[in-house]
GROMACS .gro file of C-alpha atoms in nm:
model
  478
    1UNK     CA    1  -2.704   8.286   1.530
    2UNK     CA    2  -2.583   7.971   1.357
    3UNK     CA    3  -2.381   7.870   1.663
    4UNK     CA    4  -2.690   7.873   1.884
    5UNK     CA    5  -2.887   7.644   1.659
    6UNK     CA    6  -2.722   7.299   1.657
    7UNK     CA    7  -3.026   7.143   1.487
    8UNK     CA    8  -2.908   7.283   1.155
    9UNK     CA    9  -2.587   7.083   1.164
   10UNK     CA   10  -2.764   6.775   1.300
   11UNK     CA   11  -3.013   6.738   1.015
   12UNK     CA   12  -2.920   6.423   0.820
   13UNK     CA   13  -2.867   6.415   0.448
   14UNK     CA   14  -3.147   6.271   0.232
   15UNK     CA   15  -3.068   5.900   0.181
   16UNK     CA   16  -2.974   5.766  -0.159
   17UNK     CA   17  -3.054   5.427  -0.310
   18UNK     CA   18  -2.697   5.309  -0.266
   19UNK     CA   19  -2.735   5.322   0.111
   20UNK     CA   20  -3.055   5.120   0.114
   21UNK     CA   21  -2.884   4.820  -0.036
   22UNK     CA   22  -2.729   4.741   0.302
   23UNK     CA   23  -3.051   4.802   0.497
   24UNK     CA   24  -3.299   4.531   0.589
   25UNK     CA   25  -3.593   4.769   0.546
   26UNK     CA   26  -3.644   5.024   0.273
   27UNK     CA   27  -3.882   5.223   0.491
   28UNK     CA   28  -3.608   5.268   0.753
   29UNK     CA   29  -3.439   5.518   0.524
   30UNK     CA   30  -3.751   5.730   0.494
   31UNK     CA   31  -3.821   5.824   0.855
   32UNK     CA   32  -3.744   6.186   0.768
   33UNK     CA   33  -4.069   6.186   0.569
   34UNK     CA   34  -4.271   6.069   0.871
   35UNK     CA   35  -4.368   6.275   1.176
   36UNK     CA   36  -4.079   6.274   1.419
   37UNK     CA   37  -4.118   6.115   1.760
   38UNK     CA   38  -4.136   6.395   2.021
   39UNK     CA   39  -3.806   6.476   2.189
   40UNK     CA   40  -3.858   6.499   2.563
   41UNK     CA   41  -3.618   6.783   2.630
   42UNK     CA   42  -3.616   7.159   2.598
   43UNK     CA   43  -3.389   7.376   2.386
   44UNK     CA   44  -3.215   7.486   2.705
   45UNK     CA   45  -3.117   7.125   2.781
   46UNK     CA   46  -2.969   7.092   2.435
   47UNK     CA   47  -2.775   7.417   2.447
   48UNK     CA   48  -2.627   7.324   2.785
   49UNK     CA   49  -2.482   7.000   2.645
   50UNK     CA   50  -2.146   6.974   2.465
   51UNK     CA   51  -2.176   6.983   2.086
   52UNK     CA   52  -2.115   6.609   2.040
   53UNK     CA   53  -2.378   6.517   2.296
   54UNK     CA   54  -2.628   6.760   2.140
   55UNK     CA   55  -2.578   6.609   1.798
   56UNK     CA   56  -2.620   6.257   1.935
   57UNK     CA   57  -2.938   6.350   2.121
   58UNK     CA   58  -3.095   6.493   1.805
   59UNK     CA   59  -2.993   6.210   1.574
   60UNK     CA   60  -3.288   6.051   1.400
   61UNK     CA   61  -3.137   5.710   1.463
   62UNK     CA   62  -3.196   5.750   1.836
   63UNK     CA   63  -3.572   5.755   1.804
   64UNK     CA   64  -3.635   5.559   1.486
   65UNK     CA   65  -3.953   5.362   1.568
   66UNK     CA   66  -3.871   5.088   1.315
   67UNK     CA   67  -3.577   4.866   1.396
   68UNK     CA   68  -3.423   4.577   1.203
   69UNK     CA   69  -3.594   4.245   1.243
   70UNK     CA   70  -3.327   3.987   1.339
   71UNK     CA   71  -3.566   3.698   1.271
   72UNK     CA   72  -3.619   3.780   0.903
   73UNK     CA   73  -3.396   3.601   0.652
   74UNK     CA   74  -3.398   3.707   0.287
   75UNK     CA   75  -3.258   3.499   0.007
   76UNK     CA   76  -3.165   3.792  -0.218
   77UNK     CA   77  -3.199   4.166  -0.235
   78UNK     CA   78  -3.359   4.386   0.026
   79UNK     CA   79  -3.687   4.314   0.202
   80UNK     CA   80  -3.897   4.623   0.262
   81UNK     CA   81  -4.163   4.619   0.529
   82UNK     CA   82  -4.367   4.873   0.721
   83UNK     CA   83  -4.463   4.619   0.985
   84UNK     CA   84  -4.159   4.640   1.212
   85UNK     CA   85  -4.108   4.333   1.431
   86UNK     CA   86  -4.400   4.133   1.297
   87UNK     CA   87  -4.307   3.831   1.091
   88UNK     CA   88  -4.467   3.805   0.748
   89UNK     CA   89  -4.373   3.456   0.627
   90UNK     CA   90  -4.476   3.360   0.275
   91UNK     CA   91  -4.457   3.014   0.117
   92UNK     CA   92  -4.146   2.961  -0.089
   93UNK     CA   93  -4.345   2.925  -0.413
   94UNK     CA   94  -4.558   3.239  -0.366
   95UNK     CA   95  -4.609   3.406  -0.707
   96UNK     CA   96  -4.421   3.731  -0.762
   97UNK     CA   97  -4.464   4.030  -0.988
   98UNK     CA   98  -4.179   4.241  -1.126
   99UNK     CA   99  -4.211   4.612  -1.202
  100UNK     CA  100  -3.929   4.765  -1.408
  101UNK     CA  101  -3.931   5.143  -1.363
  102UNK     CA  102  -3.762   5.352  -1.633
  103UNK     CA  103  -3.701   5.724  -1.585
  104UNK     CA  104  -3.774   5.903  -1.914
  105UNK     CA  105  -3.435   6.074  -1.936
  106UNK     CA  106  -3.496   6.176  -2.298
  107UNK     CA  107  -3.789   6.392  -2.189
  108UNK     CA  108  -3.731   6.557  -1.849
  109UNK     CA  109  -4.022   6.771  -1.737
  110UNK     CA  110  -3.943   7.141  -1.701
  111UNK     CA  111  -4.061   7.284  -1.368
  112UNK     CA  112  -4.195   7.608  -1.521
  113UNK     CA  113  -4.443   7.526  -1.794
  114UNK     CA  114  -4.641   7.848  -1.755
  115UNK     CA  115  -4.482   8.169  -1.894
  116UNK     CA  116  -4.610   8.371  -1.597
  117UNK     CA  117  -4.401   8.161  -1.357
  118UNK     CA  118  -4.098   8.096  -1.576
  119UNK     CA  119  -3.772   8.273  -1.509
  120UNK     CA  120  -3.698   8.269  -1.881
  121UNK     CA  121  -4.022   8.433  -1.990
  122UNK     CA  122  -3.986   8.675  -2.278
  123UNK     CA  123  -4.212   8.946  -2.410
  124UNK     CA  124  -4.470   8.800  -2.645
  125UNK     CA  125  -4.453   8.445  -2.509
  126UNK     CA  126  -4.790   8.270  -2.527
  127UNK     CA  127  -4.953   8.023  -2.293
  128UNK     CA  128  -4.849   7.666  -2.378
  129UNK     CA  129  -5.105   7.463  -2.569
  130UNK     CA  130  -5.286   7.190  -2.373
  131UNK     CA  131  -5.103   6.860  -2.414
  132UNK     CA  132  -5.207   6.497  -2.387
  133UNK     CA  133  -4.939   6.254  -2.257
  134UNK     CA  134  -4.837   5.995  -2.515
  135UNK     CA  135  -5.012   5.667  -2.443
  136UNK     CA  136  -5.288   5.812  -2.225
  137UNK     CA  137  -5.534   5.878  -2.510
  138UNK     CA  138  -5.582   5.757  -2.869
  139UNK     CA  139  -5.420   6.075  -2.999
  140UNK     CA  140  -5.201   6.355  -2.866
  141UNK     CA  141  -5.387   6.610  -3.081
  142UNK     CA  142  -5.634   6.797  -2.860
  143UNK     CA  143  -5.846   6.885  -3.163
  144UNK     CA  144  -5.909   6.516  -3.240
  145UNK     CA  145  -6.020   6.407  -2.893
  146UNK     CA  146  -6.396   6.344  -2.926
  147UNK     CA  147  -6.477   6.424  -2.565
  148UNK     CA  148  -6.398   6.670  -2.289
  149UNK     CA  149  -6.027   6.744  -2.239
  150UNK     CA  150  -5.855   6.517  -1.986
  151UNK     CA  151  -5.821   6.622  -1.625
  152UNK     CA  152  -5.523   6.843  -1.536
  153UNK     CA  153  -5.199   6.653  -1.510
  154UNK     CA  154  -5.039   6.598  -1.167
  155UNK     CA  155  -4.756   6.829  -1.075
  156UNK     CA  156  -4.430   6.692  -1.221
  157UNK     CA  157  -4.192   6.596  -0.943
  158UNK     CA  158  -3.876   6.487  -1.120
  159UNK     CA  159  -3.746   6.846  -1.127
  160UNK     CA  160  -3.781   6.856  -0.747
  161UNK     CA  161  -3.629   6.520  -0.657
  162UNK     CA  162  -3.393   6.462  -0.948
  163UNK     CA  163  -3.398   6.340  -1.310
  164UNK     CA  164  -3.376   5.974  -1.209
  165UNK     CA  165  -3.570   5.716  -1.007
  166UNK     CA  166  -3.541   5.892  -0.674
  167UNK     CA  167  -3.591   5.756  -0.324
  168UNK     CA  168  -3.925   5.926  -0.283
  169UNK     CA  169  -4.037   5.809  -0.627
  170UNK     CA  170  -3.969   5.449  -0.528
  171UNK     CA  171  -4.136   5.493  -0.190
  172UNK     CA  172  -4.444   5.636  -0.361
  173UNK     CA  173  -4.458   5.335  -0.593
  174UNK     CA  174  -4.440   5.092  -0.301
  175UNK     CA  175  -4.724   5.278  -0.129
  176UNK     CA  176  -4.938   5.254  -0.444
  177UNK     CA  177  -4.871   4.881  -0.482
  178UNK     CA  178  -4.959   4.823  -0.115
  179UNK     CA  179  -5.289   5.009  -0.157
  180UNK     CA  180  -5.417   4.832  -0.471
  181UNK     CA  181  -5.522   4.481  -0.356
  182UNK     CA  182  -5.876   4.432  -0.228
  183UNK     CA  183  -5.914   4.297   0.033
  184UNK     CA  184  -5.593   4.434   0.180
  185UNK     CA  185  -5.300   4.195   0.204
  186UNK     CA  186  -4.948   4.243   0.332
  187UNK     CA  187  -4.671   4.232   0.073
  188UNK     CA  188  -4.300   4.167   0.068
  189UNK     CA  189  -4.105   4.381  -0.177
  190UNK     CA  190  -3.745   4.428  -0.282
  191UNK     CA  191  -3.562   4.637  -0.540
  192UNK     CA  192  -3.251   4.635  -0.759
  193UNK     CA  193  -3.088   4.929  -0.936
  194UNK     CA  194  -3.015   4.786  -1.281
  195UNK     CA  195  -2.796   5.054  -1.436
  196UNK     CA  196  -2.625   5.223  -1.140
  197UNK     CA  197  -2.675   5.258  -0.765
  198UNK     CA  198  -2.635   5.636  -0.754
  199UNK     CA  199  -2.920   5.818  -0.931
  200UNK     CA  200  -3.042   5.516  -1.129
  201UNK     CA  201  -3.246   5.542  -1.448
  202UNK     CA  202  -3.375   5.183  -1.429
  203UNK     CA  203  -3.495   5.016  -1.108
  204UNK     CA  204  -3.652   4.669  -1.077
  205UNK     CA  205  -3.905   4.615  -0.797
  206UNK     CA  206  -4.021   4.263  -0.704
  207UNK     CA  207  -4.329   4.220  -0.487
  208UNK     CA  208  -4.542   3.932  -0.366
  209UNK     CA  209  -4.805   3.808  -0.334
  210UNK     CA  210  -4.973   3.965  -0.639
  211UNK     CA  211  -5.324   4.108  -0.600
  212UNK     CA  212  -5.603   3.852  -0.586
  213UNK     CA  213  -5.722   3.815  -0.950
  214UNK     CA  214  -6.080   3.790  -0.828
  215UNK     CA  215  -6.052   4.156  -0.732
  216UNK     CA  216  -5.779   4.290  -0.962
  217UNK     CA  217  -5.656   4.093  -1.262
  218UNK     CA  218  -5.302   4.123  -1.391
  219UNK     CA  219  -5.430   4.285  -1.712
  220UNK     CA  220  -5.622   4.546  -1.513
  221UNK     CA  221  -5.324   4.604  -1.286
  222UNK     CA  222  -5.107   4.689  -1.588
  223UNK     CA  223  -5.358   4.955  -1.694
  224UNK     CA  224  -5.449   5.079  -1.346
  225UNK     CA  225  -5.511   5.452  -1.330
  226UNK     CA  226  -5.304   5.484  -1.008
  227UNK     CA  227  -4.998   5.348  -1.188
  228UNK     CA  228  -5.057   5.565  -1.495
  229UNK     CA  229  -5.086   5.871  -1.274
  230UNK     CA  230  -4.768   5.770  -1.092
  231UNK     CA  231  -4.590   5.748  -1.428
  232UNK     CA  232  -4.697   6.097  -1.531
  233UNK     CA  233  -4.623   6.245  -1.190
  234UNK     CA  234  -4.268   6.110  -1.172
  235UNK     CA  235  -4.195   6.111  -1.548
  236UNK     CA  236  -4.132   5.737  -1.555
  237UNK     CA  237  -4.262   5.427  -1.731
  238UNK     CA  238  -4.357   5.109  -1.546
  239UNK     CA  239  -4.348   4.766  -1.708
  240UNK     CA  240  -4.519   4.491  -1.507
  241UNK     CA  241  -4.440   4.122  -1.564
  242UNK     CA  242  -4.506   3.796  -1.386
  243UNK     CA  243  -4.183   3.666  -1.239
  244UNK     CA  244  -4.065   3.331  -1.374
  245UNK     CA  245  -3.755   3.168  -1.515
  246UNK     CA  246  -3.897   3.235  -1.864
  247UNK     CA  247  -3.905   3.610  -1.796
  248UNK     CA  248  -3.528   3.603  -1.766
  249UNK     CA  249  -3.450   3.344  -2.035
  250UNK     CA  250  -3.593   3.418  -2.380
  251UNK     CA  251  -3.522   3.212  -2.690
  252UNK     CA  252  -3.711   3.381  -2.976
  253UNK     CA  253  -3.738   3.756  -3.042
  254UNK     CA  254  -3.931   3.902  -3.336
  255UNK     CA  255  -3.922   4.264  -3.449
  256UNK     CA  256  -4.120   4.494  -3.670
  257UNK     CA  257  -3.893   4.677  -3.915
  258UNK     CA  258  -4.021   5.027  -4.000
  259UNK     CA  259  -3.996   5.275  -3.710
  260UNK     CA  260  -3.867   4.993  -3.487
  261UNK     CA  261  -3.540   4.839  -3.608
  262UNK     CA  262  -3.504   5.131  -3.850
  263UNK     CA  263  -3.621   5.488  -3.797
  264UNK     CA  264  -3.774   5.517  -4.145
  265UNK     CA  265  -4.102   5.412  -4.305
  266UNK     CA  266  -3.974   5.242  -4.620
  267UNK     CA  267  -4.279   5.302  -4.836
  268UNK     CA  268  -4.264   5.672  -4.748
  269UNK     CA  269  -3.901   5.680  -4.862
  270UNK     CA  270  -3.995   5.522  -5.194
  271UNK     CA  271  -4.281   5.769  -5.233
  272UNK     CA  272  -4.038   6.056  -5.180
  273UNK     CA  273  -3.846   5.940  -5.490
  274UNK     CA  274  -4.152   5.978  -5.710
  275UNK     CA  275  -4.317   6.280  -5.547
  276UNK     CA  276  -4.620   6.114  -5.388
  277UNK     CA  277  -4.491   6.127  -5.031
  278UNK     CA  278  -4.786   6.323  -4.893
  279UNK     CA  279  -5.049   6.082  -5.022
  280UNK     CA  280  -4.861   5.773  -4.904
  281UNK     CA  281  -4.775   5.920  -4.562
  282UNK     CA  282  -5.138   6.001  -4.491
  283UNK     CA  283  -5.242   5.643  -4.569
  284UNK     CA  284  -4.952   5.504  -4.363
  285UNK     CA  285  -5.044   5.711  -4.057
  286UNK     CA  286  -5.408   5.601  -4.074
  287UNK     CA  287  -5.303   5.236  -4.106
  288UNK     CA  288  -5.053   5.249  -3.818
  289UNK     CA  289  -5.318   5.407  -3.595
  290UNK     CA  290  -5.563   5.131  -3.686
  291UNK     CA  291  -5.806   5.365  -3.862
  292UNK     CA  292  -5.813   5.154  -4.181
  293UNK     CA  293  -5.745   4.789  -4.259
  294UNK     CA  294  -5.373   4.728  -4.309
  295UNK     CA  295  -5.408   4.502  -4.616
  296UNK     CA  296  -5.635   4.753  -4.785
  297UNK     CA  297  -5.400   5.041  -4.705
  298UNK     CA  298  -5.099   4.844  -4.831
  299UNK     CA  299  -5.258   4.777  -5.169
  300UNK     CA  300  -5.362   5.142  -5.191
  301UNK     CA  301  -5.010   5.265  -5.121
  302UNK     CA  302  -4.840   5.009  -5.344
  303UNK     CA  303  -5.059   5.114  -5.636
  304UNK     CA  304  -4.898   5.458  -5.618
  305UNK     CA  305  -4.556   5.302  -5.687
  306UNK     CA  306  -4.643   5.188  -6.039
  307UNK     CA  307  -4.351   5.259  -6.272
  308UNK     CA  308  -4.084   5.303  -6.007
  309UNK     CA  309  -3.749   5.145  -6.115
  310UNK     CA  310  -3.696   4.808  -5.944
  311UNK     CA  311  -3.348   4.911  -5.826
  312UNK     CA  312  -3.505   5.165  -5.591
  313UNK     CA  313  -3.434   4.932  -5.299
  314UNK     CA  314  -3.059   4.948  -5.363
  315UNK     CA  315  -3.076   5.327  -5.358
  316UNK     CA  316  -3.276   5.326  -5.036
  317UNK     CA  317  -3.016   5.134  -4.836
  318UNK     CA  318  -2.800   5.446  -4.807
  319UNK     CA  319  -3.081   5.655  -4.656
  320UNK     CA  320  -3.213   5.406  -4.402
  321UNK     CA  321  -3.115   5.472  -4.040
  322UNK     CA  322  -3.086   5.179  -3.801
  323UNK     CA  323  -3.244   5.266  -3.466
  324UNK     CA  324  -3.018   5.339  -3.167
  325UNK     CA  325  -2.938   5.021  -2.977
  326UNK     CA  326  -3.071   4.786  -3.248
  327UNK     CA  327  -2.727   4.648  -3.342
  328UNK     CA  328  -2.625   4.602  -2.980
  329UNK     CA  329  -2.957   4.442  -2.886
  330UNK     CA  330  -2.942   4.190  -3.170
  331UNK     CA  331  -2.580   4.110  -3.090
  332UNK     CA  332  -2.664   4.056  -2.723
  333UNK     CA  333  -2.960   3.831  -2.800
  334UNK     CA  334  -2.756   3.624  -3.046
  335UNK     CA  335  -2.484   3.587  -2.782
  336UNK     CA  336  -2.750   3.441  -2.552
  337UNK     CA  337  -2.853   3.190  -2.819
  338UNK     CA  338  -3.181   3.353  -2.921
  339UNK     CA  339  -3.339   3.310  -3.262
  340UNK     CA  340  -3.425   3.646  -3.422
  341UNK     CA  341  -3.679   3.742  -3.688
  342UNK     CA  342  -3.791   4.062  -3.859
  343UNK     CA  343  -4.159   4.053  -3.953
  344UNK     CA  344  -4.240   4.356  -4.163
  345UNK     CA  345  -4.534   4.506  -4.343
  346UNK     CA  346  -4.266   4.660  -4.565
  347UNK     CA  347  -4.083   4.490  -4.848
  348UNK     CA  348  -3.870   4.176  -4.869
  349UNK     CA  349  -3.551   4.317  -5.033
  350UNK     CA  350  -3.494   4.564  -4.749
  351UNK     CA  351  -3.599   4.318  -4.478
  352UNK     CA  352  -3.338   4.073  -4.607
  353UNK     CA  353  -3.075   4.347  -4.621
  354UNK     CA  354  -3.151   4.452  -4.263
  355UNK     CA  355  -3.140   4.091  -4.145
  356UNK     CA  356  -2.791   4.062  -4.290
  357UNK     CA  357  -2.683   4.386  -4.122
  358UNK     CA  358  -2.807   4.282  -3.776
  359UNK     CA  359  -2.745   3.907  -3.784
  360UNK     CA  360  -3.117   3.823  -3.784
  361UNK     CA  361  -3.212   3.465  -3.873
  362UNK     CA  362  -3.545   3.518  -4.050
  363UNK     CA  363  -3.689   3.797  -4.267
  364UNK     CA  364  -4.056   3.798  -4.365
  365UNK     CA  365  -4.203   4.092  -4.559
  366UNK     CA  366  -4.421   4.174  -4.860
  367UNK     CA  367  -4.314   4.098  -5.218
  368UNK     CA  368  -4.367   4.363  -5.486
  369UNK     CA  369  -4.436   4.257  -5.842
  370UNK     CA  370  -4.173   4.364  -6.099
  371UNK     CA  371  -4.231   4.395  -6.472
  372UNK     CA  372  -3.962   4.169  -6.625
  373UNK     CA  373  -3.944   4.378  -6.943
  374UNK     CA  374  -3.920   4.731  -6.805
  375UNK     CA  375  -3.771   4.630  -6.468
  376UNK     CA  376  -4.014   4.861  -6.292
  377UNK     CA  377  -4.267   4.806  -6.016
  378UNK     CA  378  -4.618   4.727  -6.139
  379UNK     CA  379  -4.794   4.871  -5.838
  380UNK     CA  380  -4.915   4.524  -5.732
  381UNK     CA  381  -4.814   4.261  -5.477
  382UNK     CA  382  -4.697   3.914  -5.583
  383UNK     CA  383  -5.015   3.706  -5.531
  384UNK     CA  384  -4.832   3.384  -5.437
  385UNK     CA  385  -4.696   3.540  -5.117
  386UNK     CA  386  -4.921   3.628  -4.821
  387UNK     CA  387  -4.956   3.987  -4.708
  388UNK     CA  388  -4.767   4.036  -4.382
  389UNK     CA  389  -5.052   4.188  -4.183
  390UNK     CA  390  -5.137   4.159  -3.814
  391UNK     CA  391  -5.272   3.803  -3.835
  392UNK     CA  392  -4.978   3.688  -4.044
  393UNK     CA  393  -4.724   3.834  -3.800
  394UNK     CA  394  -4.887   3.650  -3.511
  395UNK     CA  395  -4.900   3.329  -3.715
  396UNK     CA  396  -4.529   3.352  -3.806
  397UNK     CA  397  -4.437   3.415  -3.442
  398UNK     CA  398  -4.621   3.100  -3.334
  399UNK     CA  399  -4.488   2.887  -3.621
  400UNK     CA  400  -4.125   2.988  -3.558
  401UNK     CA  401  -4.170   2.908  -3.188
  402UNK     CA  402  -4.318   2.567  -3.273
  403UNK     CA  403  -4.046   2.496  -3.532
  404UNK     CA  404  -3.775   2.544  -3.268
  405UNK     CA  405  -3.974   2.385  -2.985
  406UNK     CA  406  -3.983   2.714  -2.794
  407UNK     CA  407  -4.265   2.779  -2.544
  408UNK     CA  408  -4.457   3.096  -2.627
  409UNK     CA  409  -4.363   3.226  -2.280
  410UNK     CA  410  -4.000   3.241  -2.399
  411UNK     CA  411  -4.078   3.472  -2.691
  412UNK     CA  412  -4.055   3.851  -2.725
  413UNK     CA  413  -4.223   4.075  -2.983
  414UNK     CA  414  -4.131   4.440  -3.043
  415UNK     CA  415  -4.325   4.677  -3.270
  416UNK     CA  416  -4.486   5.018  -3.301
  417UNK     CA  417  -4.796   4.992  -3.522
  418UNK     CA  418  -5.152   4.870  -3.502
  419UNK     CA  419  -5.057   4.574  -3.722
  420UNK     CA  420  -4.816   4.463  -3.446
  421UNK     CA  421  -5.075   4.441  -3.166
  422UNK     CA  422  -5.176   4.078  -3.224
  423UNK     CA  423  -4.816   3.953  -3.205
  424UNK     CA  424  -4.745   4.177  -2.904
  425UNK     CA  425  -5.031   4.015  -2.714
  426UNK     CA  426  -4.940   3.664  -2.833
  427UNK     CA  427  -4.574   3.678  -2.724
  428UNK     CA  428  -4.451   3.608  -2.373
  429UNK     CA  429  -4.336   3.972  -2.365
  430UNK     CA  430  -4.486   4.220  -2.610
  431UNK     CA  431  -4.328   4.568  -2.617
  432UNK     CA  432  -4.474   4.867  -2.801
  433UNK     CA  433  -4.156   5.060  -2.883
  434UNK     CA  434  -4.204   5.437  -2.926
  435UNK     CA  435  -4.543   5.345  -3.067
  436UNK     CA  436  -4.843   5.541  -3.187
  437UNK     CA  437  -5.067   5.666  -2.905
  438UNK     CA  438  -5.348   5.423  -2.978
  439UNK     CA  439  -5.102   5.133  -2.988
  440UNK     CA  440  -4.953   5.230  -2.652
  441UNK     CA  441  -5.302   5.227  -2.502
  442UNK     CA  442  -5.374   4.875  -2.627
  443UNK     CA  443  -5.031   4.709  -2.603
  444UNK     CA  444  -4.945   4.490  -2.301
  445UNK     CA  445  -4.636   4.701  -2.228
  446UNK     CA  446  -4.481   5.014  -2.373
  447UNK     CA  447  -4.140   5.182  -2.375
  448UNK     CA  448  -4.036   5.522  -2.509
  449UNK     CA  449  -3.665   5.522  -2.433
  450UNK     CA  450  -3.369   5.631  -2.640
  451UNK     CA  451  -3.216   5.288  -2.704
  452UNK     CA  452  -3.363   4.948  -2.789
  453UNK     CA  453  -3.119   4.803  -2.535
  454UNK     CA  454  -3.383   4.890  -2.274
  455UNK     CA  455  -3.554   4.565  -2.377
  456UNK     CA  456  -3.273   4.373  -2.202
  457UNK     CA  457  -3.358   4.539  -1.869
  458UNK     CA  458  -3.702   4.378  -1.896
  459UNK     CA  459  -3.525   4.041  -1.888
  460UNK     CA  460  -3.365   4.130  -1.555
  461UNK     CA  461  -3.021   4.218  -1.690
  462UNK     CA  462  -2.802   4.482  -1.533
  463UNK     CA  463  -2.586   4.742  -1.704
  464UNK     CA  464  -2.286   4.522  -1.634
  465UNK     CA  465  -2.455   4.225  -1.802
  466UNK     CA  466  -2.535   4.436  -2.108
  467UNK     CA  467  -2.180   4.570  -2.131
  468UNK     CA  468  -2.046   4.216  -2.121
  469UNK     CA  469  -2.286   4.100  -2.392
  470UNK     CA  470  -2.207   4.390  -2.623
  471UNK     CA  471  -1.830   4.380  -2.578
  472UNK     CA  472  -1.606   4.252  -2.858
  473UNK     CA  473  -1.510   3.949  -2.647
  474UNK     CA  474  -1.852   3.798  -2.718
  475UNK     CA  475  -1.813   3.800  -3.097
  476UNK     CA  476  -1.715   3.436  -3.103
  477UNK     CA  477  -2.030   3.336  -2.917
  478UNK     CA  478  -2.281   3.473  -3.168
   0.00000   0.00000   0.00000
């Protein structure tokens, strides 16, 4: 039976991204997803031919309706077009947008979420609770959503096409980008695989011209429901930036400390020492979600620390955990000549310690008052120092940039809490890192990866660039 059906052997393999790098058109590699051009011969004609001739006659390449355009010249990368032979010249200075697509490898979507359809279902298994994707609503707790539950999520596709940025995933993104501008305009797009060519986790897509801001502003494009749905469908995150030399060359990077550069909340760790962790944690969560004023919440939490020995900060150093990729990221940025700062709503002794550990130039945090007689905390802040709240973080970012004559477009801010939002919006690139749901909704960009090194991909660096920056040979450059 198999011998009489040569079409089985003739079916081509699904293309991979590595192959497209040598093609002049990304869409060329996706003809298998389009209706095939009719073959004007019968099965009898095919069976009468020798095997080699039959295979050649059935090859998709013989009737591919899109052929390379010999008149098109590209400066870099691959130009993708669905317009075949038609020229689509754009002025040399046409603005471009860059979309960096990250596959969420730390959270692959299981294909069988319902026990009735799962192969691993066991007696007594219950239906899964309704879930809200992080960053798509102010909270992930269904009980706290003050409205009807969100619409059903799209079917997850990464389990069908692979736990990476697949060919079809990228094609779908290009189709979405093409469909957004109003009125319709033709776009040129290209892509780069930043970590690896085979099954990449990070892919950079450049397209131009951007949508007309009279119809779709850049801010609205970043929050467009079509892109958010694409993210949930393919289990990816998309970061959109305006292309410029300042996107690739940053000179000042500021970080939040708690739950960003370190995985702990310092004040919660102190509270654990004295048995008031529950009270402090509740206030912290409300403050980070923007439910109460940060300065008010800080004073309220600090008051609970009255009587704590002043050497508590020395004891805490051994329990603090530096976030994955933080050391390597700071080392890479220092190798590139960047100025670094940690701006924390935490406390100065630990901010200074962390700055020393990571090679950070500036540490700004809150100062706790110490009783000089008992050497214990008084439960108050030192009044001569400003509280490092949202406004103060933004102010420090701008003052450091001005001090070093750095344009604000060459700055980066990374944080996770509501008190970081002002500096995230003020910086040239503001990244909400594994942030609270409400913060992800309001931040200009968001990432939920496993390593802070992902920030370097947003600056257009490849895995090879990052390896070179983090290698020991760069120690002398820092």
